[in-house]
mmCIF file of C-alpha atoms and ligand atoms in Angstrom:
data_model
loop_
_atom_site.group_PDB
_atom_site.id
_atom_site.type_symbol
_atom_site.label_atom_id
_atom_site.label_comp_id
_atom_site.label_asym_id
_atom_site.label_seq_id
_atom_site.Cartn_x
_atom_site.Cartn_y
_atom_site.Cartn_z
ATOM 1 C CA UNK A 604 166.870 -33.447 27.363
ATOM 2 C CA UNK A 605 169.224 -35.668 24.804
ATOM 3 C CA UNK A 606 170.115 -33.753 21.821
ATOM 4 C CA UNK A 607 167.703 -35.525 18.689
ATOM 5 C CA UNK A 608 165.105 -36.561 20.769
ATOM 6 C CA UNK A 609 162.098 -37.566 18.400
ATOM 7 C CA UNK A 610 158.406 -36.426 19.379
ATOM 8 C CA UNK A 611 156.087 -38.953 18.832
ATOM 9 C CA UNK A 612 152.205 -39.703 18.216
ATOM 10 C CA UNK A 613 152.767 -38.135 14.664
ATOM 11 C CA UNK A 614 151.193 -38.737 11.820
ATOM 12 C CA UNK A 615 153.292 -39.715 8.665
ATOM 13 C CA UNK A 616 152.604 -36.502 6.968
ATOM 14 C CA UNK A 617 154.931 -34.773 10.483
ATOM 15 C CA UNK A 618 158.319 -35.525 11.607
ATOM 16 C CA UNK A 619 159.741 -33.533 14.402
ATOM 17 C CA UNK A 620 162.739 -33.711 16.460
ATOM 18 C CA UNK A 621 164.402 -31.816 19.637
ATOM 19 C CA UNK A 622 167.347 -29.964 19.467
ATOM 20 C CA UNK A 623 168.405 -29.000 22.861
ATOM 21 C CA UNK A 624 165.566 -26.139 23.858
ATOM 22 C CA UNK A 625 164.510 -25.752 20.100
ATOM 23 C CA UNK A 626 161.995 -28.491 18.827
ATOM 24 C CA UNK A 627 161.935 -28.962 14.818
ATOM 25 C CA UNK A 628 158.601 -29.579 12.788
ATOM 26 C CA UNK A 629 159.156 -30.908 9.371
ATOM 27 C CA UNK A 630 156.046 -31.235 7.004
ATOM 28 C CA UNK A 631 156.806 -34.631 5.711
ATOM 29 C CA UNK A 632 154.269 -35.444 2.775
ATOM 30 C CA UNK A 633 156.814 -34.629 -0.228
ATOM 31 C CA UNK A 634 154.940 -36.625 -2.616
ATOM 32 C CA UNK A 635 151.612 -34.781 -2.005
ATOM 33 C CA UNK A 636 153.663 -31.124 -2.125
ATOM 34 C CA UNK A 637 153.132 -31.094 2.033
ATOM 35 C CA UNK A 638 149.242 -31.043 1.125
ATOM 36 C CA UNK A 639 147.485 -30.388 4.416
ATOM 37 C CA UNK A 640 145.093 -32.941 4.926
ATOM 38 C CA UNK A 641 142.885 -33.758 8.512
ATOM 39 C CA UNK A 642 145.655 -35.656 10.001
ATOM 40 C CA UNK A 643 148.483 -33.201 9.366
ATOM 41 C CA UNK A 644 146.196 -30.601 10.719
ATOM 42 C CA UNK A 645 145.368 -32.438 13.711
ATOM 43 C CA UNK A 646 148.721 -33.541 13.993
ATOM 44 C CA UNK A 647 149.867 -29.980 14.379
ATOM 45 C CA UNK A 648 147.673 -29.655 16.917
ATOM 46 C CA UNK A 649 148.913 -32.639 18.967
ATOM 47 C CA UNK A 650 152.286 -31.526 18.379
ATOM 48 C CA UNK A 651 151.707 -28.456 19.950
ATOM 49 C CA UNK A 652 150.149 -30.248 22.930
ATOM 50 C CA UNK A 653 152.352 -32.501 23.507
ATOM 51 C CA UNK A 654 155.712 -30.320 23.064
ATOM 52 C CA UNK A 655 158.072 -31.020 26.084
ATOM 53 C CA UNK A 656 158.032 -28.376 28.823
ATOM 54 C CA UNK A 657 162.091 -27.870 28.263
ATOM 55 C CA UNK A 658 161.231 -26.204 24.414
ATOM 56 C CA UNK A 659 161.420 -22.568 24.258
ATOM 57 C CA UNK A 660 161.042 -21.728 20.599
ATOM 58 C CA UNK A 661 159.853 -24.261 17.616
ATOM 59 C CA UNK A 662 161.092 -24.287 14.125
ATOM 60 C CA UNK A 663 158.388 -25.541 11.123
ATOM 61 C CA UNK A 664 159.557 -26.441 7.359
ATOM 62 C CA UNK A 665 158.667 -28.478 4.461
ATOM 63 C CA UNK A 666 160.134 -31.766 2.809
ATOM 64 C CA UNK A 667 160.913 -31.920 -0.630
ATOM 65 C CA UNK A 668 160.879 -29.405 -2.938
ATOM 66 C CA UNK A 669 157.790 -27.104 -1.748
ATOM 67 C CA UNK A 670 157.209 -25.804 1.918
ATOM 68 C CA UNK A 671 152.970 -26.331 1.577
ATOM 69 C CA UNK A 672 150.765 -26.774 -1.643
ATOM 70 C CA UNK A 673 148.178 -25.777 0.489
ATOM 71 C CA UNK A 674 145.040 -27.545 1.552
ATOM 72 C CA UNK A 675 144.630 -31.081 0.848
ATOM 73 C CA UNK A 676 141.953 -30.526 -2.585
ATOM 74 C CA UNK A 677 141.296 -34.071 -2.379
ATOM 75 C CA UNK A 678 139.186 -33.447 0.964
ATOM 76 C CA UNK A 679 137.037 -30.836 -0.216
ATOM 77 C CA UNK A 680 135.077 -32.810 -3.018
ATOM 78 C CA UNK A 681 133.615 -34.801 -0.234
ATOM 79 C CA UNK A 682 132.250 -31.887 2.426
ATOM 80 C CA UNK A 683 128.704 -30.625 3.038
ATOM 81 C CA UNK A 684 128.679 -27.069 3.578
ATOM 82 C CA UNK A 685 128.612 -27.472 7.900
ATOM 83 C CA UNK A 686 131.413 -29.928 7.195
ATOM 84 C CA UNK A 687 133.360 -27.289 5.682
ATOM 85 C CA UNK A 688 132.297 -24.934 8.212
ATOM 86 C CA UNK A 689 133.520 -27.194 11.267
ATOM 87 C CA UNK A 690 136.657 -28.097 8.538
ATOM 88 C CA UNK A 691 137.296 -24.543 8.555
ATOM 89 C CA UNK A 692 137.062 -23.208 12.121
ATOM 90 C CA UNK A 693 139.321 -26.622 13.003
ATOM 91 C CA UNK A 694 142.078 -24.921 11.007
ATOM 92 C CA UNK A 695 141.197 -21.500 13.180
ATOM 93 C CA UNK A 696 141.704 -23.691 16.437
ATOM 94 C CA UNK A 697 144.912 -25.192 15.518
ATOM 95 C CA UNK A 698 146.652 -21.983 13.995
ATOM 96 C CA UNK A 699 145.321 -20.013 16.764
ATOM 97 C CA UNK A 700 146.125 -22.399 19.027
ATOM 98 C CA UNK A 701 149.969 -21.829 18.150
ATOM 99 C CA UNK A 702 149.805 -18.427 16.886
ATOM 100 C CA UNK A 703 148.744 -17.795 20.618
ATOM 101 C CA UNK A 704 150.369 -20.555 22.190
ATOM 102 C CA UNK A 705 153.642 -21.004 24.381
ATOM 103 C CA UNK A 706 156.387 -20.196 22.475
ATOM 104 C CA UNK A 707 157.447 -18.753 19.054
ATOM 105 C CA UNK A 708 157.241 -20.620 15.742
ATOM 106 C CA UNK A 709 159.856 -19.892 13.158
ATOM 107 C CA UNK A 710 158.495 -20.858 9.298
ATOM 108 C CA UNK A 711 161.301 -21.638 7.054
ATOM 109 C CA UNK A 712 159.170 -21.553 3.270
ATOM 110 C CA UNK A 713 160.750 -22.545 0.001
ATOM 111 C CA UNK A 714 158.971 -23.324 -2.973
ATOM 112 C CA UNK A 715 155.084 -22.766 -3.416
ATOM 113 C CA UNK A 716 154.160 -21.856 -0.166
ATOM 114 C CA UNK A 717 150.018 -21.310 -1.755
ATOM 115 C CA UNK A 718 146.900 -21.106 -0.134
ATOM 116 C CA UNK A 719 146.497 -22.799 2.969
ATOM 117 C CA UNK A 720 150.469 -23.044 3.110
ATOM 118 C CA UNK A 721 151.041 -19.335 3.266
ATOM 119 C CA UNK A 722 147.734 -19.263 5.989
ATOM 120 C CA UNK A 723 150.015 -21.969 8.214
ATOM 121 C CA UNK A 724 153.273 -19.886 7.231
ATOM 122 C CA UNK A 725 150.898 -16.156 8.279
ATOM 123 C CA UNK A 726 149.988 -17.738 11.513
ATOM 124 C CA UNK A 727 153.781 -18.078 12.661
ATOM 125 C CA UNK A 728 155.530 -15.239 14.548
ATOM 126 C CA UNK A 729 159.173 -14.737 12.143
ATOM 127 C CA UNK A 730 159.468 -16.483 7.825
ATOM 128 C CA UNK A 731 162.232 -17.120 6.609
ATOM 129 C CA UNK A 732 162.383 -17.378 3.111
ATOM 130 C CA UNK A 733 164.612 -19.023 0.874
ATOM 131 C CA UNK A 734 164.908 -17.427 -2.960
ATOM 132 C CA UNK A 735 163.206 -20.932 -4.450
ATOM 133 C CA UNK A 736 159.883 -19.109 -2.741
ATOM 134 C CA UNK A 737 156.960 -17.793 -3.926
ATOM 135 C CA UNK A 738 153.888 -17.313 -2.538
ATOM 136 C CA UNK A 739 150.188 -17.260 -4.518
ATOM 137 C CA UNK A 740 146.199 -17.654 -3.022
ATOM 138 C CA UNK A 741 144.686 -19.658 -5.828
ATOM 139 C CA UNK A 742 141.677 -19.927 -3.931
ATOM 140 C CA UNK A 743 140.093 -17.819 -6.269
ATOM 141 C CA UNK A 744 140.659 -19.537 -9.291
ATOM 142 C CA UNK A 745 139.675 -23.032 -7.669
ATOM 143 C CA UNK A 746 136.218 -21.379 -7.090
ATOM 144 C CA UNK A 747 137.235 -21.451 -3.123
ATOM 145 C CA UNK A 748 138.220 -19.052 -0.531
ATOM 146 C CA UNK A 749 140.364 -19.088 1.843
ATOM 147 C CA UNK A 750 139.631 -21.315 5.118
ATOM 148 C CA UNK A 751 142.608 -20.910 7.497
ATOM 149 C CA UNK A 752 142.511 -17.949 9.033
ATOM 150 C CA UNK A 753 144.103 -15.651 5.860
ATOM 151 C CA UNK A 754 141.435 -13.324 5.219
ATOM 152 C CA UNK A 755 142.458 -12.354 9.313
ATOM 153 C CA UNK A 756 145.803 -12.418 8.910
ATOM 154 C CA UNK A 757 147.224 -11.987 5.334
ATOM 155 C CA UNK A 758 145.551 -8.836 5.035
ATOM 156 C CA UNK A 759 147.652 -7.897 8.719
ATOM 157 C CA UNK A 760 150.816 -8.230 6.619
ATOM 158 C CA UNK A 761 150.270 -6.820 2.937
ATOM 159 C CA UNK A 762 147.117 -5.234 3.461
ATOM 160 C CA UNK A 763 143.430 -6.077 2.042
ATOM 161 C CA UNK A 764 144.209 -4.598 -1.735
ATOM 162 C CA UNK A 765 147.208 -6.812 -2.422
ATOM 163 C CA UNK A 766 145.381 -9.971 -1.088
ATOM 164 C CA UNK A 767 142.465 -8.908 -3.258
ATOM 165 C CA UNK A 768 145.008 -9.020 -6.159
ATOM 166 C CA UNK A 769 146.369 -12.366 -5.045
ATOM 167 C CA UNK A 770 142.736 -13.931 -4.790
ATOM 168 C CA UNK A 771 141.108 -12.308 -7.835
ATOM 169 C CA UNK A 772 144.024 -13.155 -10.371
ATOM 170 C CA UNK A 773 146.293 -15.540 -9.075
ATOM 171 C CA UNK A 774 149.047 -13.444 -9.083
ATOM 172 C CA UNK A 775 151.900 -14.815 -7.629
ATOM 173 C CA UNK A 776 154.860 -13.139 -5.615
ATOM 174 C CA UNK A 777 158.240 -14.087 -5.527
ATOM 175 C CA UNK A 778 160.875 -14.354 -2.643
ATOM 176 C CA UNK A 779 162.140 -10.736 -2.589
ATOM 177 C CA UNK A 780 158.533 -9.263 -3.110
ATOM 178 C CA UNK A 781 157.440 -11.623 -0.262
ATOM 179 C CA UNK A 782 160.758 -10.036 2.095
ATOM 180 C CA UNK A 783 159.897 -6.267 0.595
ATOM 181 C CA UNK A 784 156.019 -6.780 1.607
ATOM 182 C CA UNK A 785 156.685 -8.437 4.854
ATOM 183 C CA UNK A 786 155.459 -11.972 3.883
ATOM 184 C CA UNK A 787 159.020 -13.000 4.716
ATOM 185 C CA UNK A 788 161.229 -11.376 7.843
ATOM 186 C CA UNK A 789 164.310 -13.187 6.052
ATOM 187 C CA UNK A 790 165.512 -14.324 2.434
ATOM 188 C CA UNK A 791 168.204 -16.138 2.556
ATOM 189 C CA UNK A 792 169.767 -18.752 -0.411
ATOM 190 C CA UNK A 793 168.440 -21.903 -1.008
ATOM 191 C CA UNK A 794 169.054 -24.912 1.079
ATOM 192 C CA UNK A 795 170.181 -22.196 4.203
ATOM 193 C CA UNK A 796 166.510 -21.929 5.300
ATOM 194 C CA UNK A 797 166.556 -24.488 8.229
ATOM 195 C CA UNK A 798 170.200 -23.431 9.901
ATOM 196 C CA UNK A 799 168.536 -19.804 9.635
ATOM 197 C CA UNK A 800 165.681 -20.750 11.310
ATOM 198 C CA UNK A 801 167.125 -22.918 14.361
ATOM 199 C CA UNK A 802 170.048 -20.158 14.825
ATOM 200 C CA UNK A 803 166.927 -17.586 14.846
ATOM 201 C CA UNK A 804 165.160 -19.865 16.932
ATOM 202 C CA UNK A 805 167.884 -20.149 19.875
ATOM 203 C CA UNK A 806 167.906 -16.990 20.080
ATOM 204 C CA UNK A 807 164.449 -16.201 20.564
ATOM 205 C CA UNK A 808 164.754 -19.196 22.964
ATOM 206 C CA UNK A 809 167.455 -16.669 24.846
ATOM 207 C CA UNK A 810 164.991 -14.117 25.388
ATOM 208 C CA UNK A 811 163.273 -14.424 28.940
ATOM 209 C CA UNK A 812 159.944 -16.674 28.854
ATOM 210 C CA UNK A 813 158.351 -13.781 30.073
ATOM 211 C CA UNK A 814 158.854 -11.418 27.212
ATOM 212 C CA UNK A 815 158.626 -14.104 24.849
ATOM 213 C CA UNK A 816 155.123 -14.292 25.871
ATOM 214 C CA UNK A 817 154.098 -10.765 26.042
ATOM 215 C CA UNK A 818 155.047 -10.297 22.495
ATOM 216 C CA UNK A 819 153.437 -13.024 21.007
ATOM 217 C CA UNK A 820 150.286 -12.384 23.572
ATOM 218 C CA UNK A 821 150.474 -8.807 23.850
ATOM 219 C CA UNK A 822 151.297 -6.731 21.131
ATOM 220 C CA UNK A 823 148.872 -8.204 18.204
ATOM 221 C CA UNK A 824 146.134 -7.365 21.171
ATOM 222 C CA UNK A 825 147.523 -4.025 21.208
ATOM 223 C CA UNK A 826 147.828 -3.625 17.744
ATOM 224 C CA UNK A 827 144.219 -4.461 17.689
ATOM 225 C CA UNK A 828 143.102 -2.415 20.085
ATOM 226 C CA UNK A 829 142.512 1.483 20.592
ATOM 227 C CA UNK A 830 145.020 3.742 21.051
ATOM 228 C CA UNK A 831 143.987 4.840 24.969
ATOM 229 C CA UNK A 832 143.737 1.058 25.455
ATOM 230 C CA UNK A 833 146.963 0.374 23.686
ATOM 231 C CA UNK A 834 148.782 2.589 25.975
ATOM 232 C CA UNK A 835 147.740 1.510 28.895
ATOM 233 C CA UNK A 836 148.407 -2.308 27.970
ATOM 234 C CA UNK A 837 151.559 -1.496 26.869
ATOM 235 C CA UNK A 838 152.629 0.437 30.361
ATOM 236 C CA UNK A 839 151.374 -2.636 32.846
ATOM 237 C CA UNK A 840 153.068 -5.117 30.392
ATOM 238 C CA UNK A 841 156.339 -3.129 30.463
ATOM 239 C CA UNK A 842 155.788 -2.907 34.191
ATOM 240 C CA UNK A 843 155.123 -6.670 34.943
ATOM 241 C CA UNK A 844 158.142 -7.688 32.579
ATOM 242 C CA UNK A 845 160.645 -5.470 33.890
ATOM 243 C CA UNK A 846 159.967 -6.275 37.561
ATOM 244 C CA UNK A 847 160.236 -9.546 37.003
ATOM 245 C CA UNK A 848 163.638 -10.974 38.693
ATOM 246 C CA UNK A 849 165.059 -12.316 35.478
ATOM 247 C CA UNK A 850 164.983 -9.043 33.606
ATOM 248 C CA UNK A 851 166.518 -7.497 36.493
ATOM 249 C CA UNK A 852 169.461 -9.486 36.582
ATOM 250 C CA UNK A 853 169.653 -9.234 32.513
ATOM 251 C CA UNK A 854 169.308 -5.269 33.283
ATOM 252 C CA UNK A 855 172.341 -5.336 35.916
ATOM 253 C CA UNK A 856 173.905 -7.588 33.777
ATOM 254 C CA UNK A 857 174.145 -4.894 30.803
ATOM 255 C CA UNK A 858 175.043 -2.306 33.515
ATOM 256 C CA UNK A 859 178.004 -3.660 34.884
ATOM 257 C CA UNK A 860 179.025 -4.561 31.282
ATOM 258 C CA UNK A 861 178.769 -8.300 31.350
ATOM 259 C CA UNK A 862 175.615 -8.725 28.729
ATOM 260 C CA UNK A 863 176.402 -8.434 25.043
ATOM 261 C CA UNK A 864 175.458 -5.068 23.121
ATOM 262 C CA UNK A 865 172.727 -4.345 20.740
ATOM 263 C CA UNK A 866 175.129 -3.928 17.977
ATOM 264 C CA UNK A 867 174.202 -4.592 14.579
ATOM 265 C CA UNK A 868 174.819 -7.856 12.820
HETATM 266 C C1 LIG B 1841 147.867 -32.079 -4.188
HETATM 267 C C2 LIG B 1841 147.873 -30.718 -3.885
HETATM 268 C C3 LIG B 1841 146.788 -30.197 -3.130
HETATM 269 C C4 LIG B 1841 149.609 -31.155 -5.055
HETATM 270 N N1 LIG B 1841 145.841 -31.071 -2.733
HETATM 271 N N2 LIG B 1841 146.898 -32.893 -3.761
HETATM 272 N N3 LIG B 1841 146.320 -25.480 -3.431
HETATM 273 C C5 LIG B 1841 146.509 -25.321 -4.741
HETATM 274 O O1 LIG B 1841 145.636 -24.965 -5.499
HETATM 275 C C6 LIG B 1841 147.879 -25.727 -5.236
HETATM 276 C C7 LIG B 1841 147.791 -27.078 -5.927
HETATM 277 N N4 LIG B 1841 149.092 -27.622 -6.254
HETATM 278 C C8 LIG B 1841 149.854 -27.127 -7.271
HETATM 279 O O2 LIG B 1841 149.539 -26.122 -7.898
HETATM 280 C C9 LIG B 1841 151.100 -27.893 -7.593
HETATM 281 O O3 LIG B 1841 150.993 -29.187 -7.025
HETATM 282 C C10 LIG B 1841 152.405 -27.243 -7.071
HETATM 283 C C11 LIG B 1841 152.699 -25.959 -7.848
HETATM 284 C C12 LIG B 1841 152.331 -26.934 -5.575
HETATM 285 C C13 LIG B 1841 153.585 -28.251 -7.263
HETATM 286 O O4 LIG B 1841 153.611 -28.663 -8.615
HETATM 287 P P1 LIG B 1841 154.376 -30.005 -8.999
HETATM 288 O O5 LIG B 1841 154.397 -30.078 -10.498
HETATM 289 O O6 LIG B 1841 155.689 -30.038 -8.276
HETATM 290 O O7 LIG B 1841 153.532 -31.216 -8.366
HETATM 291 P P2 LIG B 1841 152.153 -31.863 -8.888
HETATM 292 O O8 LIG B 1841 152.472 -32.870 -9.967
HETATM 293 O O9 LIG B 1841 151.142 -30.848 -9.221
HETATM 294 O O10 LIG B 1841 151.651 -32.613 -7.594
HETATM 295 C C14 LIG B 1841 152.267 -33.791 -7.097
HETATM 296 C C15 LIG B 1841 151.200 -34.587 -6.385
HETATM 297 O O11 LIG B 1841 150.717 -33.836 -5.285
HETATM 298 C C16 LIG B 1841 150.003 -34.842 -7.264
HETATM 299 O O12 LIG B 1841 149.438 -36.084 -6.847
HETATM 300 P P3 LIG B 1841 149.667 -37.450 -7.688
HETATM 301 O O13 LIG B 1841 148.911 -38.469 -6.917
HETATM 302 O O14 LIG B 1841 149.124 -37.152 -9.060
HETATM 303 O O15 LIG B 1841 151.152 -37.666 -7.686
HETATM 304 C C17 LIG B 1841 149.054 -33.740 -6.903
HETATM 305 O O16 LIG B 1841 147.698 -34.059 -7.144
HETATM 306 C C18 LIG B 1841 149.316 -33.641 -5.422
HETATM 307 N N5 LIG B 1841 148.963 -32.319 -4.910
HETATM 308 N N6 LIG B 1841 148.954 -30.159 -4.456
HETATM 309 C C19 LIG B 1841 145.901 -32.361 -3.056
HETATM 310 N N7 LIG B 1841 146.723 -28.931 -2.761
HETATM 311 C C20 LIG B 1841 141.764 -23.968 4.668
HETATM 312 S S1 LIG B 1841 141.359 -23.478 3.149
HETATM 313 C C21 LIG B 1841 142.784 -23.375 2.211
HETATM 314 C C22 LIG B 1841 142.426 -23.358 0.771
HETATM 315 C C23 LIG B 1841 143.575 -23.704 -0.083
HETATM 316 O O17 LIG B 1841 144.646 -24.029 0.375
HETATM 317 S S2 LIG B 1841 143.287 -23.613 -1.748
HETATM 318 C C24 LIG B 1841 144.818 -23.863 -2.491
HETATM 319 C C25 LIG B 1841 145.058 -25.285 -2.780
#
């Protein structure tokens, strides 16, 4: 795969690009804050489809000065309420369609990442945050409510009473309350957002596919699910990934001291 390779059948509002296994989605609709309109939302979803077998982890930012005002307010004046219904479960499809796709997603958010932003940025698997963030559901205020999956899986990260908080008053949250309450995994300085994600993106794209999978696949089941249930998921899945012929030779690897430590960076 040439280094740069561009992915096409876009529409304006996307612009990605390959880097070796690591393919980069940029929210490219600076003028309109990376407002997420029907196209951009579809053409997430053919991005997704489309993405070339070789890519093993995908990176997702914003143009301009703000990762994702949010849904595109100019398409809601328009909707009946089955409209808004089909409107909404579309956004369910395509975030869950990734969320629970083929390989990780790595968010890089700076500025406002509001509403329907901080839904797209919830539904990735590892944010990265740089300081310029914040983070704010005005959904309530707009006499809304959030449509893209958040009530599911906002409350998974700071819990129901802070998103509560967030909806009821507007309150916003900066970049280090977003890292201390888990909205971010990483806060790094402005401008270093996208080099943190791809170097956090090759190396999830190091891992084996297998494991990659089971922890995006996996775990949030488990987490879901009963404890007796859990357990038992958890033992076949550790069962089926370490018998797999990869992990072996990654195991023997570590054993006859040729694999690199768990040492802390
Ligand atoms: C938009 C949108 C939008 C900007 N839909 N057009 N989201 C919100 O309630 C957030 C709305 N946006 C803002 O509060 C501000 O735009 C920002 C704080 C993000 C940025 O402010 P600023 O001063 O840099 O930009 P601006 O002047 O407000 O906006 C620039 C242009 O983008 C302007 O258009 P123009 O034609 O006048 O130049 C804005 O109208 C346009 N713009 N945000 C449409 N969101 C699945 S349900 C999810 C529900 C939600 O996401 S609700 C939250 C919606």
């Amino acid at each position: 795969m040439p280094k740069d390779q561009t992915i096409g059948g876009l529409p304006d509002s996307l612009a990605a690009r390959v880097e070796g296994d690591i393919a980069i989605l940029r929210l490219a609709r600076p003028e309109k804050r990376n407002a997420l309109n029907d196209a951009t939302v579809y053409g997430i979803d053919t991005f997704f489809n489309t993405l070339p077998e070789n890519i093993r982890a995908v990176v997702l930012h914003g143009e301009g000065d703000h990762f994702s005002a949010g849904l595109d307010l100019t398409e809601l004046t328009i909707r009946s309420t089955v409209e808004a219904v089909h409107h909404s479960r579309n956004w369910h499809r395509v975030f869950d369609k990734f969320e629970f796709g083929r390989v990780p997603v790595v968010a890089v958010m700076h500025g406002a990442v509001v509403g329907g932003g901080l839904e797209l940025a919830a539904a990735c698997h590892v944010r990265v945050a740089e300081r310029s963030a914040y983070y704010a559901l005005p959904e309530g205020t707009r006499g809304i409510y959030v449509g893209g999956g958040g009530s599911v899986r906002i409350p998974r990260l700071i819990g129901v009473s802070r998103m509560m908080d967030m909806m009821l008053t507007g309150r916003t949250y900066g970049a280090e309350e977003g890292l201390a309450m888990s909205l971010s995994h990483y806060l790094v300085d402005d401008g270093a957002g996208l080099a943190k994600g791809i170097e956090l993106a090759q190396r999830i794209a190091r891992n084996t596919e297998l494991t990659n999978y089971a922890i995006m696949h996996v775990l949030p089941r488990i987490a879901d699910s009963d404890r007796a249930g859990g357990y038992m998921m958890e033992s076949l899945m550790a069962a089926i990934a370490s018998g797999n012929d990869e992990a072996q030779s990654r195991l023997r690897d570590f054993l006859e001291k040729r694999a690199p430590k768990a040492l802390r960076q």
